[in-house]
PDB file of C-alpha atoms in Angstrom:
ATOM      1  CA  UNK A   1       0.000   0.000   0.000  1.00 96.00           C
ATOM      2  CA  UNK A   2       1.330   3.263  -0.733  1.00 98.00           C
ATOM      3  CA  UNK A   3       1.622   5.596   2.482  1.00 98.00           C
ATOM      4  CA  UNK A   4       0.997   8.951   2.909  1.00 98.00           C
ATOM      5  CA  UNK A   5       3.737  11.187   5.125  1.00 98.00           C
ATOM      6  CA  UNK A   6       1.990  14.544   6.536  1.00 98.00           C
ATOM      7  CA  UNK A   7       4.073  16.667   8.153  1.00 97.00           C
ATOM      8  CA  UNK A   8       3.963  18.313  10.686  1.00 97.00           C
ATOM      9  CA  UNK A   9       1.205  16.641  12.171  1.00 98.00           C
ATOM     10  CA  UNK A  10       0.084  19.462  14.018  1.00 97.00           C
ATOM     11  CA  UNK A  11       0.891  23.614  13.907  1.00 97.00           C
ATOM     12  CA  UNK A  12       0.132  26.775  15.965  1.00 96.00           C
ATOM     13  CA  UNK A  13      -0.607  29.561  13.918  1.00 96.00           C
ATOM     14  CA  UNK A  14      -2.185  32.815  14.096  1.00 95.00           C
ATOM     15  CA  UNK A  15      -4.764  34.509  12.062  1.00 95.00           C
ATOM     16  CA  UNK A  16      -2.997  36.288   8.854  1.00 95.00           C
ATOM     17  CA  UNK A  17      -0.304  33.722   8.837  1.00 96.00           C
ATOM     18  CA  UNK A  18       0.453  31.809   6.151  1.00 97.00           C
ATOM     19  CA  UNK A  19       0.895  28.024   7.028  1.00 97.00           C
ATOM     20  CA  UNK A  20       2.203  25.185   4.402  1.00 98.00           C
ATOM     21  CA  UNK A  21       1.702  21.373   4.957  1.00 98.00           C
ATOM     22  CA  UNK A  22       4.043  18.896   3.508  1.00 98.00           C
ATOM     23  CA  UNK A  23       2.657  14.959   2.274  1.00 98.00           C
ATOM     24  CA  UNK A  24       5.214  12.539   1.255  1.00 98.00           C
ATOM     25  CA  UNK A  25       4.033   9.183  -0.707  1.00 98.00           C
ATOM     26  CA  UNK A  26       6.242   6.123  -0.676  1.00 98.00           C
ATOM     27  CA  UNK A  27       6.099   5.964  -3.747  1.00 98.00           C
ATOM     28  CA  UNK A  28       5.316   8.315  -7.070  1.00 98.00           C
ATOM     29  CA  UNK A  29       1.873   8.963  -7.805  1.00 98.00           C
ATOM     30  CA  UNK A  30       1.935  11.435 -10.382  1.00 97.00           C
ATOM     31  CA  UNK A  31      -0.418  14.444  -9.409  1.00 97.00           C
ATOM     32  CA  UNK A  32      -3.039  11.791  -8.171  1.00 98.00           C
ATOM     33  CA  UNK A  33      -3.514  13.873  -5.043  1.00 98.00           C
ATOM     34  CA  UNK A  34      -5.924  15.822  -3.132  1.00 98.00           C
ATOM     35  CA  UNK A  35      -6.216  18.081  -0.297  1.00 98.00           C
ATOM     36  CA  UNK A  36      -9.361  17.873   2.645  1.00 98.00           C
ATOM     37  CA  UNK A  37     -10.526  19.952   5.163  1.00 98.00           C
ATOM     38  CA  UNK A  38     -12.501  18.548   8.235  1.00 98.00           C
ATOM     39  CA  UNK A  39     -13.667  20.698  11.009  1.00 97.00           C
ATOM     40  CA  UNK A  40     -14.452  18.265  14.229  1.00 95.00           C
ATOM     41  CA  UNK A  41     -18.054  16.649  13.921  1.00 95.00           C
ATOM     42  CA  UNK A  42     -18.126  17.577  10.331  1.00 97.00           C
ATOM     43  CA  UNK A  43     -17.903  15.739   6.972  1.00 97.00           C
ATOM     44  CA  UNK A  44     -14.688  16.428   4.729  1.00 98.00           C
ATOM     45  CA  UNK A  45     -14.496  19.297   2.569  1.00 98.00           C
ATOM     46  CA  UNK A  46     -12.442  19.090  -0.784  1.00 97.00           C
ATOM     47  CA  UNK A  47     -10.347  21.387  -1.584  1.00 98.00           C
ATOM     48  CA  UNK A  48      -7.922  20.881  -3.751  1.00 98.00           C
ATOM     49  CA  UNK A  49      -7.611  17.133  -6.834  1.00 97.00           C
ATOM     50  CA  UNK A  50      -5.072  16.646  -9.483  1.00 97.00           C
ATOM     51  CA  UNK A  51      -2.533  18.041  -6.579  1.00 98.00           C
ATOM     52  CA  UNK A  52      -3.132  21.549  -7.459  1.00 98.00           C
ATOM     53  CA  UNK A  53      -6.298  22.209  -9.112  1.00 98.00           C
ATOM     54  CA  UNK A  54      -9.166  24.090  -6.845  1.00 97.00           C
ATOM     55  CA  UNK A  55     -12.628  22.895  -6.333  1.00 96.00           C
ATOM     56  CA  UNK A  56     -15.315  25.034  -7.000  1.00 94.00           C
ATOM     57  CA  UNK A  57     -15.910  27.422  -4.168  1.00 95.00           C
ATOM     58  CA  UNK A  58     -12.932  27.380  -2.853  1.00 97.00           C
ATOM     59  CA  UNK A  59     -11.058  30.631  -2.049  1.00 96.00           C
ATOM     60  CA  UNK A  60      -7.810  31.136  -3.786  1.00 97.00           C
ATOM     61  CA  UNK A  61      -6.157  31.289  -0.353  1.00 97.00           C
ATOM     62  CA  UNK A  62      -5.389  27.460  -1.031  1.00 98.00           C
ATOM     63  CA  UNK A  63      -2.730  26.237  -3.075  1.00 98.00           C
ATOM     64  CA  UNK A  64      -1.526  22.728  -3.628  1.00 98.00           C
ATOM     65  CA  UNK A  65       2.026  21.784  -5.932  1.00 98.00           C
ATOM     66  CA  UNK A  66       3.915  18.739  -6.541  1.00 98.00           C
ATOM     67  CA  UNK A  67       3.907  15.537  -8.762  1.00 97.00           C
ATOM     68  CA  UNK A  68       5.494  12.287  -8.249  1.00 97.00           C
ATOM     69  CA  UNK A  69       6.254  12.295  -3.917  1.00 98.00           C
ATOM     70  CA  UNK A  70       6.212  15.153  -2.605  1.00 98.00           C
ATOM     71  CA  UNK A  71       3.048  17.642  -2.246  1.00 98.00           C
ATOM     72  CA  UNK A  72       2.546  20.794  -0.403  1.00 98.00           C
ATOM     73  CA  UNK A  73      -0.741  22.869   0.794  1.00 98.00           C
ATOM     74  CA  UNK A  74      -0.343  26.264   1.207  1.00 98.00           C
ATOM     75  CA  UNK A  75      -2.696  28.458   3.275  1.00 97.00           C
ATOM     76  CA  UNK A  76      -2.513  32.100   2.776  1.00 97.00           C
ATOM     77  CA  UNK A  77      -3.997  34.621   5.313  1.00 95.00           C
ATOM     78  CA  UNK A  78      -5.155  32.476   8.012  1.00 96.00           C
ATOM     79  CA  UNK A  79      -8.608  33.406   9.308  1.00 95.00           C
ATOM     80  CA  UNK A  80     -10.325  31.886  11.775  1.00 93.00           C
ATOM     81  CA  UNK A  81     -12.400  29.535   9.915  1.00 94.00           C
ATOM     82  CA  UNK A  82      -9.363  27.672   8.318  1.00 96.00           C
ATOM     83  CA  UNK A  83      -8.479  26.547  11.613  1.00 92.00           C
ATOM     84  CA  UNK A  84      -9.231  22.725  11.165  1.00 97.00           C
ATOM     85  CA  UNK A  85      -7.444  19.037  10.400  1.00 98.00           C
ATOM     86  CA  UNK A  86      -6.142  18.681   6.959  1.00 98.00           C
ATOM     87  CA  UNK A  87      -5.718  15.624   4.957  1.00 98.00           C
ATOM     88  CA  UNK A  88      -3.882  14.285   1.944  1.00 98.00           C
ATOM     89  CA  UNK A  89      -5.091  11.578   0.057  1.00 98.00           C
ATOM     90  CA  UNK A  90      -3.622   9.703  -3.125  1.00 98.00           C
ATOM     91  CA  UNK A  91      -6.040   8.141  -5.794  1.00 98.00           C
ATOM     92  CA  UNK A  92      -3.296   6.300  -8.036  1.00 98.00           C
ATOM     93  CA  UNK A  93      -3.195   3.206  -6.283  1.00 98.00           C
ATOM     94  CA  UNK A  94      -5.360   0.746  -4.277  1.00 98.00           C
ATOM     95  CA  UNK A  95      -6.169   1.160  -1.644  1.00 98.00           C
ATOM     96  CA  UNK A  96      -6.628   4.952  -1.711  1.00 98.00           C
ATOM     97  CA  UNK A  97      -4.590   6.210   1.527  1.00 98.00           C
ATOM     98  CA  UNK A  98      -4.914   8.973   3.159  1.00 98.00           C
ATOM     99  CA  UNK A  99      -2.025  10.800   5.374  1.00 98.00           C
ATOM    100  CA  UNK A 100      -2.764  10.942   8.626  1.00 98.00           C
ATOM    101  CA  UNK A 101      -3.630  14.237   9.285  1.00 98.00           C
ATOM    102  CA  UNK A 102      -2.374  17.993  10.336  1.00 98.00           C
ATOM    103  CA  UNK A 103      -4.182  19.713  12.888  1.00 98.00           C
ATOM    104  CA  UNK A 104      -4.068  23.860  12.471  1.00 97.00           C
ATOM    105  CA  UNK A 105      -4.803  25.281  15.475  1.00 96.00           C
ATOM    106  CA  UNK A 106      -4.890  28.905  16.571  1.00 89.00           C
ATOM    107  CA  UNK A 107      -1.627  30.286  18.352  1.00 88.00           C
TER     108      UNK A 107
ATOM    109  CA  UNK B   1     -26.722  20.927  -5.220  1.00 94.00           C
ATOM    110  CA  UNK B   2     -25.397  17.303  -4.478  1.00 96.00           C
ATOM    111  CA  UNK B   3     -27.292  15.638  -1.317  1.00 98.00           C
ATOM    112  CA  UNK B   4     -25.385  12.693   0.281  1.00 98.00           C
ATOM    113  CA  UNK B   5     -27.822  11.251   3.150  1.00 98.00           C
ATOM    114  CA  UNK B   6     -26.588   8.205   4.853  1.00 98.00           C
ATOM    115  CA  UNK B   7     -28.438   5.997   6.766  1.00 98.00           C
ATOM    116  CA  UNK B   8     -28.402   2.716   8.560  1.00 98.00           C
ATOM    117  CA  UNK B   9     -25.841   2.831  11.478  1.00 97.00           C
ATOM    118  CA  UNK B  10     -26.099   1.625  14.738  1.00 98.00           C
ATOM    119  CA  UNK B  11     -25.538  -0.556  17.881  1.00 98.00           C
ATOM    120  CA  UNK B  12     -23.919  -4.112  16.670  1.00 98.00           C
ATOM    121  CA  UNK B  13     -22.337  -6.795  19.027  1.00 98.00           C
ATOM    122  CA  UNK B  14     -19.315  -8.130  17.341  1.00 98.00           C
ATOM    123  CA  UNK B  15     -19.759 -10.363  14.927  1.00 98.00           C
ATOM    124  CA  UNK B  16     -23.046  -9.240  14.005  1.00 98.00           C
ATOM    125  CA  UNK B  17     -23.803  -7.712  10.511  1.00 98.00           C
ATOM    126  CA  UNK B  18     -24.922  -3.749   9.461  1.00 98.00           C
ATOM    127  CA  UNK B  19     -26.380  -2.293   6.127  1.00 98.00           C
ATOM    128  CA  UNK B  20     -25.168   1.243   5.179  1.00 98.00           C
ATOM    129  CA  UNK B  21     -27.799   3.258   2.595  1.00 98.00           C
ATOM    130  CA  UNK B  22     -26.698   6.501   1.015  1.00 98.00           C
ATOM    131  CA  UNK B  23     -29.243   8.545  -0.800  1.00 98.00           C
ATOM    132  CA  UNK B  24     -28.337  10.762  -3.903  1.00 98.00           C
ATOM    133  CA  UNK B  25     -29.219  13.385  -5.626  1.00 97.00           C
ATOM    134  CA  UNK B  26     -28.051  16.837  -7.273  1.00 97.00           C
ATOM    135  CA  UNK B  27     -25.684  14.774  -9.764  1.00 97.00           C
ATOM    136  CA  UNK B  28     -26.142  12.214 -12.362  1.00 97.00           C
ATOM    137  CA  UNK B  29     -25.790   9.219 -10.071  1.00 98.00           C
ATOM    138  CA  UNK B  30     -25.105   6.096 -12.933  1.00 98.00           C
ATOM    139  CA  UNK B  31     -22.016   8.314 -14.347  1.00 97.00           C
ATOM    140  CA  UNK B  32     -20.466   8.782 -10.768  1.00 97.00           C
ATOM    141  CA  UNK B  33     -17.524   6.493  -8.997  1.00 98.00           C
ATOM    142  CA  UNK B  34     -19.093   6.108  -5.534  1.00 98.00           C
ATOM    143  CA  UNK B  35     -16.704   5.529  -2.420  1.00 98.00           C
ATOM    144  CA  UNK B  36     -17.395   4.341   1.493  1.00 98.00           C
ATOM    145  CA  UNK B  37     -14.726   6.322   3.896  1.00 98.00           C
ATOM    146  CA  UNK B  38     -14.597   5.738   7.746  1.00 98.00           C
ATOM    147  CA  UNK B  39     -13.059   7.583  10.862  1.00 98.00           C
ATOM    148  CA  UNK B  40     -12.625   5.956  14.043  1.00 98.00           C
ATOM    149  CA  UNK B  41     -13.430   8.427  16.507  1.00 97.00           C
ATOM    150  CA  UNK B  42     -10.752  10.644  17.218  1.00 96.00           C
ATOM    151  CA  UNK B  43      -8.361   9.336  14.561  1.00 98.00           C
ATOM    152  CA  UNK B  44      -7.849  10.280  11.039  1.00 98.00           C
ATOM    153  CA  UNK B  45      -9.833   8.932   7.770  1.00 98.00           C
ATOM    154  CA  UNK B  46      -9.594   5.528   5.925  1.00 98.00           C
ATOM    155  CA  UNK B  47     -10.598   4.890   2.380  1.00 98.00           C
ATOM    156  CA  UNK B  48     -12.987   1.544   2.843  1.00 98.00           C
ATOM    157  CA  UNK B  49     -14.338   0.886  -0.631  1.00 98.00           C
ATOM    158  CA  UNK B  50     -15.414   1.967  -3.813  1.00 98.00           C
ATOM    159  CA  UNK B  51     -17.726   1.294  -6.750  1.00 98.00           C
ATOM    160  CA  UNK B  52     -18.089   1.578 -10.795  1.00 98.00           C
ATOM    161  CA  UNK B  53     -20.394   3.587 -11.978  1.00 98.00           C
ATOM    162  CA  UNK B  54     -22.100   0.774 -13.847  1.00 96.00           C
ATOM    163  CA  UNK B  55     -21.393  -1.737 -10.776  1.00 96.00           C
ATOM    164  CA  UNK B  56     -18.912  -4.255 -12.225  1.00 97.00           C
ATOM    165  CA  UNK B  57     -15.886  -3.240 -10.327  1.00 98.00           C
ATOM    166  CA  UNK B  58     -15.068  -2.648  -6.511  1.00 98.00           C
ATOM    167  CA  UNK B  59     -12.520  -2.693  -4.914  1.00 98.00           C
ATOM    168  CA  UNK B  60     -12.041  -2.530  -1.055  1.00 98.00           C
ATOM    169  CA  UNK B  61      -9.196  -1.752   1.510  1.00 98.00           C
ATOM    170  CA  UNK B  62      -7.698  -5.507   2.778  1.00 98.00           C
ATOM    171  CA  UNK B  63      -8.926  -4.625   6.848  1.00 98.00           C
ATOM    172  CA  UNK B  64     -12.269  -5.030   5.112  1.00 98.00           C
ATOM    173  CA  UNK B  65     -12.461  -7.832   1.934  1.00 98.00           C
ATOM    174  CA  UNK B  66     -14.351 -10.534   2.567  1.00 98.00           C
ATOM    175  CA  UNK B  67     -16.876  -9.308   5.059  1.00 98.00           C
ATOM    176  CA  UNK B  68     -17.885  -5.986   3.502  1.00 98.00           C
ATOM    177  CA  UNK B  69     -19.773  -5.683   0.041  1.00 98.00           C
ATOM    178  CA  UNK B  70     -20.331  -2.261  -1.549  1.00 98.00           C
ATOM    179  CA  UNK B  71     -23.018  -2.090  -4.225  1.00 98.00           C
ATOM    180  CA  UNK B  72     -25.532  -0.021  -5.630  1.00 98.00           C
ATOM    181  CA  UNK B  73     -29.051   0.747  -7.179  1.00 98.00           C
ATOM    182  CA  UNK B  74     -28.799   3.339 -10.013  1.00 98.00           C
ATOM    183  CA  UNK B  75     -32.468   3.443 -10.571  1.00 98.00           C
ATOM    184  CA  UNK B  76     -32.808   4.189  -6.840  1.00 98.00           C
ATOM    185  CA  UNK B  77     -29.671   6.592  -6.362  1.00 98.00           C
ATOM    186  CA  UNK B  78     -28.563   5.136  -4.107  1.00 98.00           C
ATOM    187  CA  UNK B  79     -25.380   3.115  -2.473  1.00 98.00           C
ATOM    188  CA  UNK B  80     -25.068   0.389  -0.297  1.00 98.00           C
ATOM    189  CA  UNK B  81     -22.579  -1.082   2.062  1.00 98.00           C
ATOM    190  CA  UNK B  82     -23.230  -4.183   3.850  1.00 98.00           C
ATOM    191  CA  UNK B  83     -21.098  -5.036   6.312  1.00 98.00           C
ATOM    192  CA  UNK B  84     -20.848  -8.921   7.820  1.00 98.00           C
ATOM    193  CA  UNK B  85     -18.398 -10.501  10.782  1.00 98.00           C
ATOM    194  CA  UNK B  86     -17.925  -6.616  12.327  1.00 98.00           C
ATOM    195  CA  UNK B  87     -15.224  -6.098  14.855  1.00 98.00           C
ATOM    196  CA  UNK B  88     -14.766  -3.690  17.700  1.00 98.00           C
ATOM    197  CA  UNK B  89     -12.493  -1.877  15.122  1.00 98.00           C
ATOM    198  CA  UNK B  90     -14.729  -1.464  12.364  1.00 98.00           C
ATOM    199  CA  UNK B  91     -16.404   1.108  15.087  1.00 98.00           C
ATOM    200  CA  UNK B  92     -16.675   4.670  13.161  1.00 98.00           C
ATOM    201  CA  UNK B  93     -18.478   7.044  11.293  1.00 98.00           C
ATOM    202  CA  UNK B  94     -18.978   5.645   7.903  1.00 98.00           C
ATOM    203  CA  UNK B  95     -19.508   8.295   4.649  1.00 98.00           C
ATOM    204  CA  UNK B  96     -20.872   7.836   1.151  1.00 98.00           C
ATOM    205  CA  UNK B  97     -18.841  10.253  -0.540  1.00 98.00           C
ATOM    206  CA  UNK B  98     -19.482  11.027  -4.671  1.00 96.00           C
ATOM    207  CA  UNK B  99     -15.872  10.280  -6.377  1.00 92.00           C
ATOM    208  CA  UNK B 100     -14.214  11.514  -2.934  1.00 93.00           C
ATOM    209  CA  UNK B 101     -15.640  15.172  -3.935  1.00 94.00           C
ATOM    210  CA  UNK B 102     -19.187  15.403  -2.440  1.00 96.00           C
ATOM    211  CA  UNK B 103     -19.453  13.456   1.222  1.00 97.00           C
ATOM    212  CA  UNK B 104     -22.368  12.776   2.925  1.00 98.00           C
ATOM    213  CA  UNK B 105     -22.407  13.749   7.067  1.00 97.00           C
ATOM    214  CA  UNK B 106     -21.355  10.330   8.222  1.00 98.00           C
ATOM    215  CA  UNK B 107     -23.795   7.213   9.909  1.00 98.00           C
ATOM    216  CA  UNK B 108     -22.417   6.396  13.191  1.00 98.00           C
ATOM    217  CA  UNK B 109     -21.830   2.234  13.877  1.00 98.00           C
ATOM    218  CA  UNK B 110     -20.358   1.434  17.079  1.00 98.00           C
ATOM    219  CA  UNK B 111     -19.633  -2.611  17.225  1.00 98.00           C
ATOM    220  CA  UNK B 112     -19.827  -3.773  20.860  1.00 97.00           C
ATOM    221  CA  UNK B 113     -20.888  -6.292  23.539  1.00 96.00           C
TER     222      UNK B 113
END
């Protein structure tokens, strides 16, 4: 199974910040990547497929990049409805893996 | 606007068996990939299974093949999971989610004595 690296695995940030979150796959997927954002009790929210394409709705203020292994989110301008758990997930291989999560919290 | 309604979770002793429902609508059902996800409560998210549009492939995470069986109704938009010999670790919130881009809110099934 491929595995999915997020680092860190959690952050203390303040509102305004910008934050970036790293996932590492054991192995190249191509851009077979997206981003979620789950707020506790809550369903996922996409974000971000094809490692750096946006889903509709979704402010500009999240950016994905990289292909192959390594992948990176980028927050812009924290406010304080992006603080939340963020996921990576790859869709090359079977089983789809997720990482295991990076917590954003509010400094 | 795409509607994800899950239904079906619940109280199961171990070894006991569970059917998952999840209602669509707001998107052209037959023509969508269909995926089951699960968190454990208070850990992360796990990819449990997903489904052809027309039905003739699935394909399932290993924790879970052989005693889970996704399928689905396309005249009835809607997905199923049914889930057979559960374990205390198949406890979690279970979501229908429409190609992993639309998710449903999640069905609770807790698997205990």
């Amino acid at each position: 199974d491929i595995q999915m690296t997020q680092s860190p695995s959690s952050l203390s940030a303040s509102v305004g910040d910008t934050v970036i979150i790293t996932c590492r796959a054991s192995q190249a997927i191509s851009d077979s990547l997206s981003w979620f954002q789950q707020k506790p009790g809550k369903a996922p929210k996409s974000l971000i497929y094809g490692a750096a394409n946006l889903q509709s709705g979704v402010p500009s203020k999240f950016s994905g990049s990289g292909s192959g292994t390594e992948f990176t989110l980028t927050i812009s301008r924290l406010e304080p409805e992006d603080f939340a758990t963020y996921y990576c997930l790859q869709y090359s291989f079977y089983p789809r893996t997720f990482g295991q999560g990076t917590r954003v919290e509010i400094k | 606007e795409v509607l994800l309604v899950e239904s079906g979770g619940g109280l199961v002793q171990p070894g006991g068996s569970l059917r998952l429902s999840c209602s669509a609508s707001g998107f052209t059902f037959r023509d969508s990939w269909m995926d089951w996800v699960r968190q454990a409560p208070g850990k992360g998210l796990e990819w449990v299974a997903n489904i052809k549009p027309d039905g003739t492939k699935k394909e399932y995470v290993d924790s879970v093949k052989g005693r889970f069986t996704i399928s689905r109704d396309n005249a009835r938009n809607s997905l199923y999971l049914q889930m057979n010999s559960l374990r205390a670790d198949d406890t979690a919130v279970y979501f229908c989610s429409h190609s992993l881009n639309d998710w449903g809110q999640g069905t609770l099934v807790t698997v205990s004595s």
